[in-house]
Coordinates of N, CA and C in Angstrom, one line a residue:
M1 N -1.0 17.9 10.7 CA -0.7 16.7 10.0 C -1.4 16.6 8.7
G2 N -1.0 15.7 7.8 CA -1.6 15.5 6.5 C -0.6 15.4 5.4
F3 N -1.1 15.1 4.2 CA -0.2 15.0 3.0 C -0.5 16.1 2.1
G4 N -1.3 17.1 2.4 CA -1.7 18.1 1.4 C -2.7 17.5 0.4
D5 N -2.7 18.0 -0.8 CA -3.6 17.5 -1.8 C -3.0 16.3 -2.5
L6 N -3.6 15.1 -2.2 CA -3.0 13.8 -2.8 C -3.3 13.6 -4.2
K7 N -4.1 14.5 -4.8 CA -4.3 14.5 -6.3 C -3.4 15.3 -7.0
S8 N -2.5 16.0 -6.3 CA -1.5 16.9 -6.9 C -0.1 16.2 -6.8
P9 N 0.8 16.6 -7.8 CA 2.2 16.0 -7.7 C 2.9 16.3 -6.4
A10 N 2.6 17.5 -5.8 CA 3.3 17.9 -4.5 C 2.8 17.0 -3.4
G11 N 1.5 16.7 -3.4 CA 0.9 15.8 -2.3 C 1.5 14.4 -2.5
L12 N 1.6 13.9 -3.7 CA 2.1 12.5 -3.9 C 3.6 12.5 -3.6
Q13 N 4.3 13.6 -3.7 CA 5.7 13.6 -3.3 C 5.9 13.5 -1.8
V14 N 5.0 14.2 -1.1 CA 5.0 14.1 0.4 C 4.7 12.6 0.8
L15 N 3.7 12.0 0.1 CA 3.4 10.6 0.4 C 4.5 9.7 0.2
N16 N 5.2 9.9 -1.0 CA 6.4 9.1 -1.3 C 7.5 9.2 -0.3
D17 N 7.8 10.4 0.1 CA 8.8 10.7 1.1 C 8.5 10.0 2.5
Y18 N 7.2 10.1 2.8 CA 6.7 9.6 4.1 C 6.9 8.0 4.1
L19 N 6.7 7.4 2.9 CA 6.7 5.9 2.9 C 8.1 5.4 2.5
A20 N 9.1 6.3 2.5 CA 10.4 5.8 2.1 C 11.0 4.8 3.1
D21 N 10.6 4.9 4.4 CA 11.0 4.0 5.4 C 9.9 3.3 6.1
K22 N 8.7 3.3 5.5 CA 7.5 2.7 6.1 C 6.8 1.8 5.1
S23 N 6.2 0.7 5.5 CA 5.4 -0.2 4.7 C 3.9 0.3 4.7
Y24 N 3.5 0.9 5.8 CA 2.1 1.3 5.9 C 2.0 2.7 6.5
I25 N 0.8 3.3 6.3 CA 0.6 4.6 6.9 C 0.7 4.7 8.4
E26 N 0.2 3.6 9.0 CA 0.3 3.5 10.5 C 0.7 2.0 10.8
G27 N 1.6 1.8 11.7 CA 1.8 0.5 12.2 C 2.6 -0.4 11.3
Y28 N 2.4 -1.8 11.5 CA 3.1 -2.7 10.7 C 2.3 -3.7 9.9
V29 N 1.0 -3.4 9.9 CA 0.0 -4.2 9.1 C -0.9 -3.3 8.4
P30 N -1.6 -3.7 7.2 CA -2.5 -2.9 6.6 C -3.7 -2.5 7.5
S31 N -4.2 -1.3 7.5 CA -5.3 -0.9 8.4 C -6.2 0.1 7.7
Q32 N -7.2 0.6 8.4 CA -8.1 1.6 7.9 C -7.4 2.9 7.5
A33 N -6.2 3.1 8.1 CA -5.4 4.3 7.8 C -5.0 4.2 6.3
D34 N -4.5 3.1 5.9 CA -4.1 2.9 4.5 C -5.3 3.0 3.6
V35 N -6.5 2.5 4.0 CA -7.7 2.6 3.2 C -8.1 4.1 3.0
A36 N -8.0 4.9 4.0 CA -8.4 6.3 4.0 C -7.5 7.1 3.0
V37 N -6.2 6.8 3.1 CA -5.2 7.5 2.2 C -5.3 7.0 0.8
F38 N -5.5 5.7 0.6 CA -5.6 5.1 -0.7 C -6.8 5.7 -1.5
E39 N -7.9 5.8 -0.8 CA -9.1 6.4 -1.4 C -9.0 7.8 -1.8
A40 N -8.0 8.5 -1.2 CA -7.8 9.9 -1.5 C -6.9 10.1 -2.7
V41 N -6.2 9.0 -3.1 CA -5.3 9.1 -4.3 C -6.1 8.8 -5.5
S42 N -6.0 9.6 -6.6 CA -6.8 9.4 -7.7 C -6.5 8.2 -8.6
G43 N -5.2 7.7 -8.5 CA -4.8 6.6 -9.3 C -3.4 6.2 -8.9
P44 N -2.8 5.3 -9.6 CA -1.4 4.9 -9.3 C -0.4 6.0 -9.4
P45 N 0.5 6.2 -8.4 CA 1.5 7.3 -8.5 C 2.4 7.0 -9.7
P46 N 3.1 8.0 -10.2 CA 4.1 7.8 -11.3 C 5.2 6.9 -10.9
A47 N 5.9 6.2 -11.9 CA 6.9 5.2 -11.6 C 8.1 5.8 -10.8
D48 N 8.4 7.1 -10.9 CA 9.5 7.7 -10.2 C 9.2 7.8 -8.7
L49 N 8.0 7.8 -8.3 CA 7.6 7.8 -6.9 C 7.5 6.3 -6.5
C50 N 8.6 5.6 -6.4 CA 8.5 4.2 -6.3 C 8.0 3.7 -4.9
H51 N 8.2 4.5 -3.9 CA 7.7 4.1 -2.5 C 6.2 4.2 -2.5
A52 N 5.7 5.3 -3.0 CA 4.2 5.5 -3.1 C 3.6 4.5 -4.0
L53 N 4.2 4.2 -5.1 CA 3.7 3.2 -6.1 C 3.7 1.8 -5.5
R54 N 4.8 1.5 -4.8 CA 4.8 0.1 -4.1 C 3.7 0.0 -3.1
W55 N 3.5 1.1 -2.3 CA 2.4 1.0 -1.3 C 1.1 1.0 -2.0
Y56 N 0.9 1.8 -3.0 CA -0.4 1.8 -3.7 C -0.8 0.4 -4.2
N57 N 0.1 -0.2 -4.9 CA -0.1 -1.6 -5.5 C -0.4 -2.6 -4.4
H58 N 0.3 -2.5 -3.3 CA 0.1 -3.4 -2.2 C -1.2 -3.3 -1.6
I59 N -1.6 -2.0 -1.3 CA -3.0 -1.8 -0.7 C -4.1 -2.1 -1.7
K60 N -3.8 -1.9 -2.9 CA -4.8 -2.3 -3.9 C -5.1 -3.8 -3.9
S61 N -4.1 -4.6 -3.6 CA -4.3 -6.0 -3.6 C -5.3 -6.4 -2.4
Y62 N -5.6 -5.5 -1.5 CA -6.5 -5.8 -0.4 C -7.9 -5.3 -0.7
E63 N -8.2 -4.9 -1.9 CA -9.4 -4.2 -2.2 C -10.7 -5.0 -1.7
K64 N -10.7 -6.3 -1.9 CA -11.8 -7.1 -1.5 C -11.9 -7.2 0.1
E65 N -10.8 -6.9 0.8 CA -10.8 -7.2 2.2 C -10.7 -5.9 3.0
K66 N -10.8 -4.7 2.3 CA -10.5 -3.5 3.0 C -11.5 -3.2 4.1
A67 N -12.7 -3.6 4.0 CA -13.7 -3.3 5.1 C -13.3 -4.1 6.4
S68 N -12.6 -5.2 6.2 CA -12.3 -6.0 7.4 C -10.9 -5.7 8.0
L69 N -10.2 -4.7 7.4 CA -8.9 -4.4 7.9 C -9.0 -3.7 9.3
P70 N -8.1 -3.8 10.2 CA -8.2 -3.3 11.5 C -8.2 -1.8 11.6
G71 N -8.6 -1.3 12.7 CA -8.5 0.2 12.9 C -9.9 0.9 12.6
V72 N -9.9 2.1 12.9 CA -11.1 3.0 12.7 C -10.6 4.1 11.7
K73 N -11.3 4.2 10.6 CA -10.9 5.2 9.6 C -11.2 6.6 10.1
K74 N -10.1 7.5 10.1 CA -10.2 8.8 10.5 C -10.2 9.8 9.4
A75 N -10.3 11.1 9.6 CA -10.2 12.1 8.6 C -8.8 12.0 8.0
L76 N -8.7 12.3 6.7 CA -7.4 12.2 6.0 C -6.3 13.1 6.7
G77 N -6.7 14.2 7.2 CA -5.7 15.1 7.8 C -5.1 14.6 9.1
K78 N -5.6 13.4 9.6 CA -5.1 12.9 10.9 C -3.9 12.0 10.6
Y79 N -3.6 11.8 9.3 CA -2.5 10.9 9.0 C -1.3 11.7 8.3
G80 N -0.1 11.2 8.3 CA 1.0 11.8 7.6 C 1.9 12.5 8.4
P81 N 2.9 13.2 7.8 CA 3.9 13.9 8.6 C 3.3 15.1 9.3
A82 N 3.9 15.4 10.5 CA 3.3 16.4 11.4 C 3.6 17.8 10.8
N83 N 4.6 18.0 10.0 CA 4.9 19.3 9.6 C 4.2 19.8 8.3
V84 N 3.2 19.0 7.8 CA 2.5 19.3 6.6 C 1.1 19.8 7.0
E85 N 0.6 20.9 6.5 CA -0.7 21.4 6.8 C -1.8 20.6 6.2
D86 N -2.8 20.3 7.0 CA -4.0 19.6 6.5 C -4.8 20.5 5.6
T87 N -4.9 20.3 4.3 CA -5.7 21.1 3.4 C -7.0 20.5 3.0
T88 N -7.3 19.3 3.6 CA -8.6 18.7 3.2 C -9.7 19.4 3.9
E89 N -10.9 19.3 3.2 CA -12.1 19.9 3.8 C -12.5 19.3 5.1
S90 N -12.2 17.9 5.3 CA -12.6 17.3 6.5 C -11.7 17.8 7.7
G91 N -10.5 18.1 7.3 CA -9.6 18.6 8.4 C -10.1 20.0 8.9
A92 N -10.7 20.8 8.1 CA -11.2 22.1 8.6 C -12.5 21.9 9.4
T93 N -13.2 20.8 9.2 CA -14.5 20.7 9.8 C -14.4 19.7 11.0
D94 N -13.4 18.9 11.1 CA -13.3 17.9 12.2 C -13.5 18.5 13.6
S95 N -12.7 19.6 13.8 CA -12.8 20.2 15.2 C -14.2 20.8 15.5
K96 N -14.8 21.3 14.4 CA -16.2 21.8 14.6 C -17.1 20.7 15.0
D97 N -17.0 19.6 14.2 CA -17.9 18.4 14.5 C -17.7 17.9 15.9
D98 N -16.4 17.8 16.3 CA -16.1 17.3 17.6 C -16.7 18.2 18.7
D99 N -16.7 19.5 18.5 CA -17.3 20.5 19.5 C -18.8 20.3 19.5
D100 N -19.4 20.0 18.3 CA -20.9 19.9 18.3 C -21.4 18.7 19.1
I101 N -20.7 17.6 19.1 CA -21.2 16.4 19.8 C -20.1 15.9 20.8
D102 N -20.4 15.9 22.0 CA -19.5 15.4 23.0 C -19.8 13.9 23.2
L103 N -18.9 13.1 22.7 CA -19.2 11.6 22.7 C -19.2 11.0 24.1
F104 N -18.5 11.6 25.0 CA -18.3 11.0 26.3 C -19.0 11.8 27.4
G105 N -19.8 12.8 27.0 CA -20.6 13.5 28.0 C -19.8 14.6 28.7
S106 N -20.4 15.4 29.5 CA -19.7 16.5 30.2 C -20.4 16.6 31.6
D107 N -19.5 16.9 32.5 CA -20.0 17.1 33.9 C -20.6 18.5 34.1
D108 N -20.3 19.4 33.1 CA -20.8 20.8 33.3 C -22.1 21.1 32.7
E109 N -22.6 20.2 31.8 CA -23.9 20.4 31.2 C -24.6 19.1 30.9
E110 N -25.9 19.2 30.9 CA -26.8 18.1 30.7 C -26.7 17.5 29.3
E111 N -26.5 16.2 29.1 CA -26.3 15.6 27.8 C -27.7 15.5 27.1
S112 N -27.7 16.0 25.9 CA -28.9 15.9 25.1 C -29.2 14.5 24.7
E113 N -30.5 14.2 24.4 CA -30.9 12.9 23.9 C -30.1 12.5 22.7
E114 N -30.0 13.4 21.7 CA -29.3 13.2 20.4 C -27.9 12.8 20.7
A115 N -27.2 13.6 21.5 CA -25.8 13.3 21.8 C -25.6 12.0 22.5
K116 N -26.5 11.7 23.4 CA -26.5 10.4 24.1 C -26.6 9.2 23.1
R117 N -27.6 9.4 22.2 CA -27.8 8.3 21.2 C -26.6 8.1 20.3
L118 N -26.0 9.2 19.8 CA -24.9 9.1 19.0 C -23.7 8.5 19.7
R119 N -23.5 8.9 21.0 CA -22.4 8.4 21.8 C -22.6 6.9 21.9
E120 N -23.8 6.4 22.2 CA -24.0 5.0 22.4 C -23.8 4.2 21.1
E121 N -24.3 4.8 20.0 CA -24.1 4.1 18.7 C -22.6 4.0 18.4
R122 N -21.8 5.0 18.6 CA -20.4 5.0 18.2 C -19.6 4.1 19.1
L123 N -20.0 4.1 20.4 CA -19.3 3.2 21.3 C -19.6 1.7 20.9
A124 N -20.8 1.5 20.5 CA -21.2 0.1 20.1 C -20.4 -0.3 18.8
Q125 N -20.3 0.7 17.9 CA -19.6 0.4 16.7 C -18.1 0.1 17.0
Y126 N -17.5 0.9 17.9 CA -16.1 0.7 18.3 C -15.9 -0.7 18.9
E127 N -16.8 -1.1 19.8 CA -16.7 -2.4 20.5 C -16.9 -3.5 19.5
S128 N -17.7 -3.3 18.5 CA -18.0 -4.3 17.5 C -16.7 -4.5 16.6
K129 N -16.1 -3.4 16.2 CA -14.9 -3.5 15.4 C -13.7 -4.1 16.2
K130 N -13.7 -3.7 17.5 CA -12.6 -4.2 18.4 C -12.7 -5.7 18.6
A131 N -14.0 -6.2 18.6 CA -14.2 -7.6 18.8 C -13.8 -8.5 17.6
K132 N -13.9 -7.9 16.4 CA -13.6 -8.6 15.2 C -12.1 -9.0 15.1
K133 N -11.8 -10.1 14.6 CA -10.5 -10.6 14.4 C -10.3 -11.0 13.0
P134 N -10.1 -9.9 12.1 CA -10.0 -10.2 10.7 C -8.7 -11.1 10.4
T135 N -8.9 -12.0 9.4 CA -7.8 -12.8 9.0 C -7.0 -12.1 7.9
L136 N -5.8 -11.8 8.1 CA -5.0 -11.1 7.1 C -4.3 -12.1 6.3
V137 N -4.2 -11.9 5.0 CA -3.6 -12.8 4.1 C -2.1 -12.6 4.2
A138 N -1.3 -13.6 4.3 CA 0.1 -13.6 4.4 C 0.7 -13.2 3.1
K139 N 1.5 -12.1 3.1 CA 2.1 -11.6 1.8 C 3.6 -11.4 2.0
S140 N 4.3 -11.4 0.9 CA 5.8 -11.1 0.9 C 6.1 -10.2 -0.2
S141 N 7.2 -9.4 0.1 CA 7.8 -8.5 -0.9 C 9.0 -9.1 -1.5
I142 N 9.1 -9.3 -2.8 CA 10.3 -10.0 -3.4 C 11.0 -9.1 -4.4
L143 N 12.3 -9.1 -4.3 CA 13.1 -8.4 -5.3 C 13.8 -9.4 -6.1
L144 N 13.6 -9.3 -7.4 CA 14.1 -10.3 -8.4 C 15.2 -9.7 -9.2
D145 N 16.3 -10.5 -9.5 CA 17.3 -10.2 -10.4 C 17.1 -11.0 -11.7
V146 N 16.9 -10.4 -12.8 CA 16.7 -11.2 -14.0 C 17.8 -10.8 -15.0
K147 N 18.6 -11.8 -15.4 CA 19.8 -11.6 -16.2 C 19.6 -12.0 -17.6
P148 N 20.0 -11.1 -18.6 CA 19.9 -11.4 -20.0 C 21.1 -12.3 -20.5
W149 N 21.1 -12.6 -21.7 CA 22.2 -13.4 -22.3 C 23.4 -12.6 -22.5
D150 N 23.3 -11.4 -23.0 CA 24.4 -10.5 -23.4 C 24.0 -9.1 -23.5
D151 N 24.9 -8.2 -23.9 CA 24.6 -6.8 -24.0 C 23.8 -6.4 -25.1
E152 N 23.5 -7.4 -26.0 CA 22.6 -7.1 -27.2 C 21.1 -7.4 -26.9
T153 N 20.9 -8.0 -25.8 CA 19.5 -8.4 -25.4 C 18.6 -7.1 -25.3
D154 N 17.4 -7.2 -25.9 CA 16.5 -6.0 -25.8 C 15.9 -6.1 -24.3
M155 N 16.4 -5.2 -23.5 CA 16.0 -5.2 -22.1 C 14.5 -4.7 -21.9
A156 N 14.1 -3.8 -22.8 CA 12.7 -3.4 -22.7 C 11.7 -4.6 -23.0
K157 N 12.1 -5.4 -24.0 CA 11.3 -6.6 -24.3 C 11.4 -7.6 -23.2
L158 N 12.6 -7.7 -22.6 CA 12.8 -8.6 -21.4 C 11.8 -8.3 -20.3
E159 N 11.8 -7.0 -20.0 CA 10.9 -6.5 -18.9 C 9.4 -6.7 -19.2
E160 N 9.1 -6.5 -20.5 CA 7.7 -6.7 -20.9 C 7.3 -8.2 -20.7
C161 N 8.3 -9.1 -21.0 CA 8.0 -10.5 -20.8 C 7.8 -10.9 -19.4
V162 N 8.7 -10.3 -18.5 CA 8.6 -10.5 -17.1 C 7.2 -10.1 -16.5
R163 N 6.8 -8.8 -16.9 CA 5.6 -8.3 -16.4 C 4.3 -9.0 -17.0
S164 N 4.5 -9.7 -18.1 CA 3.4 -10.5 -18.7 C 3.0 -11.7 -17.9
V165 N 3.9 -12.1 -16.9 CA 3.6 -13.2 -16.0 C 2.5 -12.7 -15.0
Q166 N 1.3 -13.2 -15.1 CA 0.2 -12.7 -14.3 C -0.3 -13.9 -13.5
A167 N -0.8 -13.7 -12.3 CA -1.4 -14.7 -11.4 C -2.2 -14.0 -10.3
D168 N -3.2 -14.7 -9.8 CA -3.9 -14.2 -8.7 C -3.0 -14.2 -7.5
G169 N -2.9 -13.0 -6.9 CA -2.0 -12.8 -5.7 C -0.6 -12.3 -6.1
L170 N -0.4 -11.9 -7.4 CA 0.8 -11.3 -7.8 C 0.7 -9.9 -8.3
V171 N 1.4 -8.9 -7.7 CA 1.4 -7.5 -8.2 C 2.8 -7.1 -8.4
W172 N 3.1 -6.6 -9.6 CA 4.4 -6.1 -10.0 C 4.6 -4.7 -9.5
G173 N 5.8 -4.3 -9.2 CA 6.1 -3.0 -8.7 C 7.2 -2.3 -9.5
C174 N 8.1 -1.5 -8.8 CA 9.2 -0.8 -9.5 C 10.2 -1.7 -10.1
S175 N 10.9 -1.1 -11.1 CA 12.0 -1.9 -11.7 C 13.1 -0.9 -12.1
K176 N 14.3 -1.4 -12.3 CA 15.4 -0.6 -12.8 C 16.5 -1.6 -13.4
L177 N 17.3 -1.0 -14.2 CA 18.4 -1.8 -14.8 C 19.7 -1.5 -14.0
V178 N 20.4 -2.6 -13.7 CA 21.6 -2.5 -12.9 C 22.8 -3.1 -13.7
P179 N 23.9 -2.3 -13.8 CA 25.0 -2.8 -14.6 C 25.7 -4.0 -13.8
V180 N 26.1 -5.0 -14.6 CA 26.8 -6.2 -14.0 C 28.2 -6.4 -14.6
G181 N 28.5 -5.6 -15.6 CA 29.9 -5.7 -16.2 C 29.8 -6.0 -17.7
Y182 N 30.9 -5.5 -18.4 CA 31.1 -5.8 -19.8 C 29.9 -5.3 -20.6
G183 N 29.3 -4.2 -20.2 CA 28.2 -3.5 -20.9 C 26.9 -4.2 -20.7
I184 N 26.8 -5.3 -19.9 CA 25.6 -6.0 -19.6 C 24.9 -5.4 -18.4
K185 N 23.6 -5.3 -18.5 CA 22.7 -4.9 -17.4 C 21.7 -5.9 -17.1
K186 N 21.4 -6.1 -15.8 CA 20.3 -7.0 -15.4 C 19.1 -6.2 -15.0
L187 N 17.9 -6.8 -15.1 CA 16.7 -6.2 -14.7 C 16.4 -6.5 -13.2
Q188 N 16.3 -5.5 -12.4 CA 15.9 -5.7 -11.0 C 14.5 -5.2 -10.8
I189 N 13.6 -6.1 -10.4 CA 12.2 -5.8 -10.4 C 11.5 -6.3 -9.1
Q190 N 10.6 -5.5 -8.5 CA 10.0 -5.8 -7.3 C 8.6 -6.3 -7.5
C191 N 8.1 -7.2 -6.7 CA 6.7 -7.7 -6.7 C 6.3 -8.0 -5.3
V192 N 4.9 -8.0 -5.1 CA 4.3 -8.4 -3.9 C 3.4 -9.6 -4.2
V193 N 3.6 -10.7 -3.4 CA 2.8 -11.9 -3.7 C 2.1 -12.4 -2.4
E194 N 1.0 -13.1 -2.6 CA 0.3 -13.8 -1.6 C 0.9 -15.1 -1.4
D195 N 1.4 -15.4 -0.2 CA 2.3 -16.6 0.0 C 1.6 -17.9 -0.4
D196 N 0.3 -18.0 -0.2 CA -0.5 -19.2 -0.4 C -0.7 -19.4 -1.9
K197 N -0.6 -18.4 -2.7 CA -0.9 -18.5 -4.1 C 0.3 -18.4 -5.1
V198 N 1.3 -17.7 -4.7 CA 2.5 -17.5 -5.6 C 3.8 -17.8 -4.9
G199 N 4.6 -18.6 -5.5 CA 5.9 -18.9 -4.9 C 7.1 -18.5 -5.8
T200 N 8.3 -18.5 -5.3 CA 9.4 -18.1 -6.2 C 9.7 -19.2 -7.2
D201 N 9.4 -20.4 -6.9 CA 9.6 -21.5 -7.9 C 8.7 -21.3 -9.1
M202 N 7.5 -20.9 -8.9 CA 6.6 -20.6 -10.0 C 7.0 -19.4 -10.8
L203 N 7.5 -18.3 -10.1 CA 8.0 -17.2 -10.8 C 9.2 -17.5 -11.7
E204 N 10.1 -18.3 -11.1 CA 11.4 -18.7 -11.9 C 11.0 -19.5 -13.1
E205 N 10.1 -20.4 -12.9 CA 9.7 -21.3 -14.0 C 9.1 -20.5 -15.2
Q206 N 8.2 -19.6 -14.9 CA 7.6 -18.8 -15.9 C 8.5 -17.8 -16.5
I207 N 9.3 -17.1 -15.7 CA 10.2 -16.1 -16.2 C 11.3 -16.7 -17.1
T208 N 11.9 -17.8 -16.7 CA 13.0 -18.4 -17.4 C 12.5 -19.1 -18.7
A209 N 11.2 -19.2 -18.8 CA 10.6 -19.8 -20.0 C 10.8 -18.9 -21.2
F210 N 11.0 -17.6 -20.9 CA 11.3 -16.6 -22.0 C 12.8 -16.7 -22.3
D211 N 13.3 -17.9 -22.7 CA 14.7 -18.1 -22.9 C 15.4 -17.4 -24.0
E212 N 14.6 -16.8 -24.9 CA 15.2 -15.9 -25.9 C 15.8 -14.7 -25.3
Y213 N 15.3 -14.2 -24.2 CA 15.8 -13.0 -23.5 C 16.4 -13.3 -22.2
V214 N 15.9 -14.3 -21.4 CA 16.3 -14.5 -20.0 C 17.3 -15.6 -19.9
Q215 N 18.4 -15.3 -19.3 CA 19.4 -16.4 -19.0 C 19.1 -17.0 -17.7
S216 N 18.8 -16.2 -16.6 CA 18.5 -16.7 -15.3 C 17.7 -15.7 -14.5
M217 N 17.2 -16.2 -13.4 CA 16.5 -15.4 -12.4 C 16.9 -15.7 -11.0
D218 N 17.2 -14.8 -10.2 CA 17.6 -15.0 -8.8 C 16.7 -14.1 -7.9
V219 N 16.6 -14.6 -6.7 CA 15.9 -13.8 -5.6 C 16.9 -12.9 -4.9
A220 N 16.8 -11.6 -5.1 CA 17.8 -10.7 -4.4 C 17.4 -10.4 -3.0
A221 N 16.1 -10.3 -2.7 CA 15.6 -10.0 -1.4 C 14.2 -10.5 -1.2
F222 N 13.9 -11.0 0.0 CA 12.6 -11.6 0.3 C 12.2 -11.2 1.7
N223 N 11.1 -10.4 1.8 CA 10.7 -9.9 3.1 C 9.2 -10.2 3.3
K224 N 8.8 -10.7 4.5 CA 7.4 -10.9 4.8 C 6.8 -9.5 5.2
I225 N 5.6 -9.3 4.8 CA 4.9 -8.0 5.0 C 3.6 -8.3 5.7

């Protein structure tokens, strides 16, 4: 398993393909699996890797809460598609470390004091994490359609205006121009919002305020995440 080198274009492409039909590295909520992979990526993926970029921006919004996300962080090579070789250093040493310390003891040999201490410490950490019930912030993924006045509207400037809308709990994602007819194209842009802080009414009010470029804004898709 693994993604390969996540600091290389090839590794980021594997990550993008893996996230094409997934919101998270594991399961249906952000977890320590996402934190482990996020920390291995050197920065935001390029815009053409929209699935990886969408995931990166979403997990980045949990930066202050990442320590409280559920799960136990594993070696990077424990995540990702099964048909990709784990090239991380931790992947090469995990099996050796596991052999060195038997966390659950063995019937065939006497458990050393050091192994016993480590086993008890790790079991205590596991029980402590299991007992925690972190409060996850409710978030939504929204796809917006922003329509210009006509085919002469500067769409680059229109998108610049839309992205200039900033708020706590708002992260902009991928965008593209979609033909609507008569040479006119609309801007389709994705964002992730914290439900308690940002609503569609606020987005519409601020985006349509750029009335020199924007004729209207509609919500094309709205999904809880």
